[in-house]
Amino acid sequence: MKYLQHSKSTGAPDSSRQKLVIYGILLAFIVSILFACSAIQKGNKTGNTTKQDNQLSEKEKVAFTRVFFNANKQKILGNLEEAAGLFSQCLRKDPSNAAAMYELAGIYNETGKVEEALFFAKKAAALEPENEWYQLLLADIYKSSNLLKNAIAVYEDLVKNYPARTDYYLEWATILLYSGKLNEAANVLNKIEQKIGVSEEISLQKERIYIRLNKIDKAIDELKKLIDTYPMESRYIGMLAELYKANGMNDKALETYKHMLIIDPENVFTHLSLAEYYRSIGEKEKSFEELKTAFSKPAIDIDTKVN
């Protein structure tokens, strides 16, 4: 409390805020120069501008950069409407400037003007298809507009251009899942596994997909793969036993539960699962014995006992 009062009296927080604003504006200036100059140069090289000589004069470049910088400054300050007006002014100076289109698309997306955002995002991405930031914004707008087929196509191109980016593969698989394309999603997850090895997140996601597709053998294989990779993790063995049980493979379920006890003999929930298993097949005495064993373990809590 004393520290807060002291800071207030010396004006330290205000000074810090002012410094942050200054740093932010300086950063915006650097970014704006890089974006603007890069976009102008690309336009000059490819002939993307609509000017008759396909080139901005030095004076026009300076004027464009000044407006682009001011637009970024207003965006950082939160004046999005004014920033949008300035970026639009940039496009009047250089109608095929992808950086200005990208910034406008981002502002319109943030302010809920989805049609305008999509218009400029598509144009920026088409002008510079190798720019991943433009592609990511376009994919994001497609997702928010529920144009999932289009978003899938963007991510398919992204993983071709950036094969090391597993996060792009994950996003691609997620959109495929939302679109109901389960087999395609599983195939993408397999590609991720080839890159990073066996992991819980990927294997369990595939297991759920295969269950939904009624491909129980493949779901079983995913759990077995996890068990082979992490043989001392009894949780995966329990999940396999439950999957066997849910699909009427009682002998395999019992065998798997017993294997759990070898791995983790003190696991209370293994005994409880066995008790439930024996009860479900009508072997009440064995069920009661497993319950007694579970109740004798100090790890079991009172709520579990009551249940």
GROMACS .gro file of C-alpha atoms in nm:
model
  307
    1MET     CA    1   0.000   0.000   0.000
    2LYS     CA    2   0.283   0.239   0.091
    3TYR     CA    3   0.452   0.155  -0.236
    4LEU     CA    4   0.140   0.241  -0.432
    5GLN     CA    5   0.099   0.572  -0.251
    6HIS     CA    6   0.464   0.660  -0.307
    7SER     CA    7   0.439   0.577  -0.676
    8LYS     CA    8   0.131   0.793  -0.709
    9SER     CA    9   0.297   1.092  -0.547
   10THR     CA   10   0.608   1.069  -0.766
   11GLY     CA   11   0.413   1.014  -1.085
   12ALA     CA   12   0.603   0.692  -1.164
   13PRO     CA   13   0.309   0.502  -1.320
   14ASP     CA   14   0.227   0.793  -1.552
   15SER     CA   15   0.591   0.810  -1.656
   16SER     CA   16   0.596   0.436  -1.724
   17ARG     CA   17   0.279   0.458  -1.930
   18GLN     CA   18   0.423   0.744  -2.132
   19LYS     CA   19   0.739   0.543  -2.197
   20LEU     CA   20   0.533   0.244  -2.309
   21VAL     CA   21   0.336   0.461  -2.550
   22ILE     CA   22   0.658   0.609  -2.687
   23TYR     CA   23   0.815   0.266  -2.726
   24GLY     CA   24   0.498   0.141  -2.894
   25ILE     CA   25   0.497   0.429  -3.139
   26LEU     CA   26   0.867   0.378  -3.216
   27LEU     CA   27   0.801   0.009  -3.276
   28ALA     CA   28   0.509   0.098  -3.499
   29PHE     CA   29   0.736   0.332  -3.693
   30ILE     CA   30   0.994   0.057  -3.750
   31VAL     CA   31   0.729  -0.198  -3.847
   32SER     CA   32   0.551   0.049  -4.071
   33ILE     CA   33   0.872   0.139  -4.252
   34LEU     CA   34   0.957  -0.227  -4.306
   35PHE     CA   35   0.606  -0.322  -4.422
   36ALA     CA   36   0.558  -0.019  -4.638
   37CYS     CA   37   0.900  -0.032  -4.805
   38SER     CA   38   0.877  -0.406  -4.857
   39ALA     CA   39   0.532  -0.378  -5.011
   40ILE     CA   40   0.638  -0.088  -5.236
   41GLN     CA   41   0.946  -0.277  -5.355
   42LYS     CA   42   0.744  -0.591  -5.428
   43GLY     CA   43   0.491  -0.387  -5.616
   44ASN     CA   44   0.766  -0.228  -5.823
   45LYS     CA   45   0.926  -0.564  -5.902
   46THR     CA   46   0.607  -0.747  -5.991
   47GLY     CA   47   0.416  -0.466  -6.153
   48ASN     CA   48   0.131  -0.495  -5.903
   49THR     CA   49   0.068  -0.122  -5.876
   50THR     CA   50  -0.190   0.040  -6.099
   51LYS     CA   51   0.018   0.347  -6.171
   52GLN     CA   52   0.098   0.385  -6.541
   53ASP     CA   53   0.474   0.351  -6.491
   54ASN     CA   54   0.430   0.069  -6.236
   55GLN     CA   55   0.646   0.262  -5.991
   56LEU     CA   56   0.609   0.518  -5.713
   57SER     CA   57   0.836   0.817  -5.731
   58GLU     CA   58   1.067   0.886  -5.438
   59LYS     CA   59   0.840   1.170  -5.328
   60GLU     CA   60   0.536   0.939  -5.341
   61LYS     CA   61   0.718   0.673  -5.142
   62VAL     CA   62   0.798   0.924  -4.867
   63ALA     CA   63   0.437   1.048  -4.860
   64PHE     CA   64   0.306   0.690  -4.849
   65THR     CA   65   0.540   0.590  -4.566
   66ARG     CA   66   0.439   0.896  -4.361
   67VAL     CA   67   0.070   0.811  -4.387
   68PHE     CA   68   0.136   0.442  -4.320
   69PHE     CA   69   0.331   0.531  -4.006
   70ASN     CA   70   0.053   0.761  -3.881
   71ALA     CA   71  -0.204   0.488  -3.949
   72ASN     CA   72  -0.007   0.241  -3.735
   73LYS     CA   73   0.032   0.499  -3.460
   74GLN     CA   74  -0.345   0.555  -3.448
   75LYS     CA   75  -0.402   0.178  -3.444
   76ILE     CA   76  -0.170   0.140  -3.142
   77LEU     CA   77  -0.348   0.424  -2.965
   78GLY     CA   78  -0.679   0.245  -3.021
   79ASN     CA   79  -0.819   0.495  -3.270
   80LEU     CA   80  -0.925   0.224  -3.514
   81GLU     CA   81  -1.164   0.434  -3.721
   82GLU     CA   82  -0.899   0.699  -3.780
   83ALA     CA   83  -0.641   0.429  -3.852
   84ALA     CA   84  -0.873   0.268  -4.108
   85GLY     CA   85  -0.915   0.605  -4.280
   86LEU     CA   86  -0.539   0.651  -4.300
   87PHE     CA   87  -0.479   0.299  -4.434
   88SER     CA   88  -0.748   0.368  -4.695
   89GLN     CA   89  -0.554   0.682  -4.783
   90CYS     CA   90  -0.246   0.463  -4.828
   91LEU     CA   91  -0.435   0.253  -5.081
   92ARG     CA   92  -0.537   0.563  -5.274
   93LYS     CA   93  -0.167   0.643  -5.304
   94ASP     CA   94  -0.068   0.282  -5.384
   95PRO     CA   95  -0.381   0.080  -5.476
   96SER     CA   96  -0.204  -0.257  -5.469
   97ASN     CA   97  -0.017  -0.224  -5.142
   98ALA     CA   98  -0.066  -0.558  -4.966
   99ALA     CA   99   0.054  -0.431  -4.626
  100ALA     CA  100  -0.213  -0.160  -4.616
  101MET     CA  101  -0.476  -0.414  -4.722
  102TYR     CA  102  -0.363  -0.650  -4.445
  103GLU     CA  103  -0.386  -0.377  -4.182
  104LEU     CA  104  -0.731  -0.272  -4.303
  105ALA     CA  105  -0.849  -0.633  -4.298
  106GLY     CA  106  -0.727  -0.670  -3.940
  107ILE     CA  107  -0.904  -0.354  -3.824
  108TYR     CA  108  -1.230  -0.448  -3.997
  109ASN     CA  109  -1.210  -0.798  -3.852
  110GLU     CA  110  -1.159  -0.656  -3.503
  111THR     CA  111  -1.450  -0.415  -3.539
  112GLY     CA  112  -1.692  -0.677  -3.673
  113LYS     CA  113  -1.700  -0.562  -4.035
  114VAL     CA  114  -1.649  -0.913  -4.166
  115GLU     CA  115  -1.731  -0.855  -4.533
  116GLU     CA  116  -1.484  -0.568  -4.560
  117ALA     CA  117  -1.226  -0.767  -4.365
  118LEU     CA  118  -1.263  -1.064  -4.597
  119PHE     CA  119  -1.239  -0.844  -4.906
  120PHE     CA  120  -0.906  -0.689  -4.809
  121ALA     CA  121  -0.764  -1.009  -4.655
  122LYS     CA  122  -0.827  -1.200  -4.979
  123LYS     CA  123  -0.663  -0.927  -5.184
  124ALA     CA  124  -0.355  -0.908  -4.959
  125ALA     CA  125  -0.316  -1.287  -4.954
  126ALA     CA  126  -0.351  -1.305  -5.332
  127LEU     CA  127  -0.091  -1.032  -5.387
  128GLU     CA  128   0.163  -1.196  -5.156
  129PRO     CA  129   0.075  -1.566  -5.125
  130GLU     CA  130   0.412  -1.640  -4.962
  131ASN     CA  131   0.337  -1.410  -4.666
  132GLU     CA  132   0.220  -1.639  -4.386
  133TRP     CA  133   0.074  -1.354  -4.177
  134TYR     CA  134  -0.159  -1.259  -4.460
  135GLN     CA  135  -0.264  -1.622  -4.502
  136LEU     CA  136  -0.323  -1.666  -4.128
  137LEU     CA  137  -0.545  -1.359  -4.111
  138LEU     CA  138  -0.742  -1.481  -4.411
  139ALA     CA  139  -0.787  -1.824  -4.252
  140ASP     CA  140  -0.899  -1.664  -3.925
  141ILE     CA  141  -1.163  -1.456  -4.103
  142TYR     CA  142  -1.281  -1.761  -4.295
  143LYS     CA  143  -1.320  -1.948  -3.964
  144SER     CA  144  -1.512  -1.666  -3.796
  145SER     CA  145  -1.737  -1.649  -4.106
  146ASN     CA  146  -1.794  -2.027  -4.087
  147LEU     CA  147  -1.635  -2.066  -4.430
  148LEU     CA  148  -1.450  -2.372  -4.307
  149LYS     CA  149  -1.384  -2.521  -4.650
  150ASN     CA  150  -1.193  -2.206  -4.744
  151ALA     CA  151  -1.004  -2.207  -4.414
  152ILE     CA  152  -0.904  -2.570  -4.471
  153ALA     CA  153  -0.763  -2.479  -4.814
  154VAL     CA  154  -0.553  -2.198  -4.663
  155TYR     CA  155  -0.404  -2.426  -4.397
  156GLU     CA  156  -0.338  -2.694  -4.655
  157ASP     CA  157  -0.124  -2.442  -4.843
  158LEU     CA  158   0.041  -2.321  -4.521
  159VAL     CA  159   0.165  -2.667  -4.425
  160LYS     CA  160   0.305  -2.712  -4.775
  161ASN     CA  161   0.498  -2.388  -4.746
  162TYR     CA  162   0.593  -2.433  -4.378
  163PRO     CA  163   0.618  -2.811  -4.322
  164ALA     CA  164   0.801  -2.770  -3.990
  165ARG     CA  165   0.515  -2.576  -3.828
  166THR     CA  166   0.324  -2.847  -3.641
  167ASP     CA  167   0.087  -2.582  -3.500
  168TYR     CA  168  -0.040  -2.525  -3.852
  169TYR     CA  169  -0.105  -2.899  -3.887
  170LEU     CA  170  -0.294  -2.896  -3.555
  171GLU     CA  171  -0.511  -2.606  -3.665
  172TRP     CA  172  -0.574  -2.778  -3.997
  173ALA     CA  173  -0.682  -3.097  -3.819
  174THR     CA  174  -0.906  -2.900  -3.580
  175ILE     CA  175  -1.093  -2.730  -3.864
  176LEU     CA  176  -1.132  -3.064  -4.040
  177LEU     CA  177  -1.286  -3.204  -3.719
  178TYR     CA  178  -1.530  -2.913  -3.693
  179SER     CA  179  -1.621  -2.972  -4.057
  180GLY     CA  180  -1.701  -3.338  -3.986
  181LYS     CA  181  -1.412  -3.459  -4.203
  182LEU     CA  182  -1.298  -3.720  -3.951
  183ASN     CA  183  -1.087  -3.941  -4.177
  184GLU     CA  184  -0.903  -3.639  -4.316
  185ALA     CA  185  -0.844  -3.507  -3.963
  186ALA     CA  186  -0.698  -3.843  -3.856
  187ASN     CA  187  -0.467  -3.840  -4.157
  188VAL     CA  188  -0.335  -3.495  -4.062
  189LEU     CA  189  -0.282  -3.608  -3.702
  190ASN     CA  190  -0.083  -3.904  -3.836
  191LYS     CA  191   0.141  -3.658  -4.021
  192ILE     CA  192   0.200  -3.468  -3.697
  193GLU     CA  193   0.289  -3.793  -3.520
  194GLN     CA  194   0.543  -3.871  -3.791
  195LYS     CA  195   0.709  -3.538  -3.714
  196ILE     CA  196   0.701  -3.529  -3.334
  197GLY     CA  197   0.660  -3.893  -3.231
  198VAL     CA  198   0.388  -4.051  -3.016
  199SER     CA  199   0.215  -3.808  -2.779
  200GLU     CA  200  -0.088  -3.826  -2.552
  201GLU     CA  201  -0.265  -3.533  -2.717
  202ILE     CA  202  -0.243  -3.674  -3.069
  203SER     CA  203  -0.308  -4.040  -2.983
  204LEU     CA  204  -0.614  -3.968  -2.765
  205GLN     CA  205  -0.757  -3.736  -3.027
  206LYS     CA  206  -0.718  -4.009  -3.288
  207GLU     CA  207  -0.870  -4.264  -3.050
  208ARG     CA  208  -1.180  -4.043  -3.013
  209ILE     CA  209  -1.202  -3.997  -3.390
  210TYR     CA  210  -1.181  -4.372  -3.454
  211ILE     CA  211  -1.449  -4.442  -3.193
  212ARG     CA  212  -1.678  -4.192  -3.369
  213LEU     CA  213  -1.601  -4.367  -3.698
  214ASN     CA  214  -1.670  -4.705  -3.530
  215LYS     CA  215  -1.317  -4.815  -3.613
  216ILE     CA  216  -1.262  -4.975  -3.275
  217ASP     CA  217  -0.955  -5.174  -3.382
  218LYS     CA  218  -0.778  -4.852  -3.476
  219ALA     CA  219  -0.885  -4.687  -3.150
  220ILE     CA  220  -0.738  -4.984  -2.962
  221ASP     CA  221  -0.416  -4.952  -3.162
  222GLU     CA  222  -0.381  -4.587  -3.057
  223LEU     CA  223  -0.404  -4.677  -2.688
  224LYS     CA  224  -0.163  -4.969  -2.733
  225LYS     CA  225   0.080  -4.729  -2.899
  226LEU     CA  226   0.064  -4.502  -2.595
  227ILE     CA  227   0.114  -4.799  -2.360
  228ASP     CA  228   0.418  -4.915  -2.559
  229THR     CA  229   0.564  -4.565  -2.545
  230TYR     CA  230   0.483  -4.509  -2.176
  231PRO     CA  231   0.464  -4.862  -2.029
  232MET     CA  232   0.452  -4.746  -1.666
  233GLU     CA  233   0.155  -4.511  -1.719
  234SER     CA  234  -0.131  -4.718  -1.577
  235ARG     CA  235  -0.389  -4.460  -1.684
  236TYR     CA  236  -0.353  -4.561  -2.050
  237ILE     CA  237  -0.389  -4.929  -1.957
  238GLY     CA  238  -0.710  -4.846  -1.771
  239MET     CA  239  -0.844  -4.659  -2.073
  240LEU     CA  240  -0.770  -4.962  -2.291
  241ALA     CA  241  -0.951  -5.190  -2.047
  242GLU     CA  242  -1.253  -4.959  -2.046
  243LEU     CA  243  -1.254  -4.953  -2.427
  244TYR     CA  244  -1.247  -5.332  -2.438
  245LYS     CA  245  -1.528  -5.349  -2.184
  246ALA     CA  246  -1.743  -5.091  -2.364
  247ASN     CA  247  -1.721  -5.297  -2.682
  248GLY     CA  248  -1.800  -5.636  -2.528
  249MET     CA  249  -1.443  -5.769  -2.527
  250ASN     CA  250  -1.467  -5.889  -2.167
  251ASP     CA  251  -1.178  -6.136  -2.174
  252LYS     CA  252  -0.939  -5.872  -2.305
  253ALA     CA  253  -1.074  -5.621  -2.055
  254LEU     CA  254  -1.005  -5.860  -1.764
  255GLU     CA  255  -0.658  -5.938  -1.895
  256THR     CA  256  -0.582  -5.566  -1.920
  257TYR     CA  257  -0.710  -5.491  -1.567
  258LYS     CA  258  -0.484  -5.766  -1.431
  259HIS     CA  259  -0.193  -5.615  -1.620
  260MET     CA  260  -0.272  -5.283  -1.450
  261LEU     CA  261  -0.233  -5.450  -1.111
  262ILE     CA  262   0.112  -5.576  -1.209
  263ILE     CA  263   0.217  -5.224  -1.310
  264ASP     CA  264   0.053  -5.047  -1.014
  265PRO     CA  265  -0.069  -5.292  -0.746
  266GLU     CA  266  -0.163  -5.013  -0.505
  267ASN     CA  267  -0.391  -4.837  -0.751
  268VAL     CA  268  -0.730  -4.814  -0.579
  269PHE     CA  269  -0.918  -4.738  -0.897
  270THR     CA  270  -0.791  -5.053  -1.065
  271HIS     CA  271  -0.957  -5.260  -0.791
  272LEU     CA  272  -1.272  -5.051  -0.817
  273SER     CA  273  -1.275  -5.099  -1.194
  274LEU     CA  274  -1.232  -5.473  -1.146
  275ALA     CA  275  -1.515  -5.474  -0.893
  276GLU     CA  276  -1.741  -5.300  -1.144
  277TYR     CA  277  -1.627  -5.538  -1.418
  278TYR     CA  278  -1.708  -5.850  -1.211
  279ARG     CA  279  -2.040  -5.700  -1.105
  280SER     CA  280  -2.134  -5.633  -1.469
  281ILE     CA  281  -2.076  -5.999  -1.564
  282GLY     CA  282  -2.260  -6.134  -1.259
  283GLU     CA  283  -1.962  -6.254  -1.053
  284LYS     CA  284  -2.070  -6.089  -0.728
  285GLU     CA  285  -1.825  -6.262  -0.494
  286LYS     CA  286  -1.523  -6.154  -0.697
  287SER     CA  287  -1.671  -5.805  -0.721
  288PHE     CA  288  -1.705  -5.788  -0.341
  289GLU     CA  289  -1.347  -5.910  -0.290
  290GLU     CA  290  -1.214  -5.635  -0.517
  291LEU     CA  291  -1.422  -5.380  -0.326
  292LYS     CA  292  -1.282  -5.499   0.003
  293THR     CA  293  -0.929  -5.475  -0.135
  294ALA     CA  294  -0.995  -5.123  -0.259
  295PHE     CA  295  -1.141  -5.017   0.078
  296SER     CA  296  -0.831  -5.148   0.255
  297LYS     CA  297  -0.605  -4.909   0.065
  298PRO     CA  298  -0.518  -4.591   0.258
  299ALA     CA  299  -0.532  -4.384  -0.061
  300ILE     CA  300  -0.909  -4.419  -0.100
  301ASP     CA  301  -1.107  -4.117   0.020
  302ILE     CA  302  -1.438  -4.116   0.205
  303ASP     CA  303  -1.638  -3.978  -0.090
  304THR     CA  304  -1.526  -4.267  -0.310
  305LYS     CA  305  -1.618  -4.514  -0.036
  306VAL     CA  306  -1.966  -4.362  -0.003
  307ASN     CA  307  -2.022  -4.379  -0.377
   0.00000   0.00000   0.00000
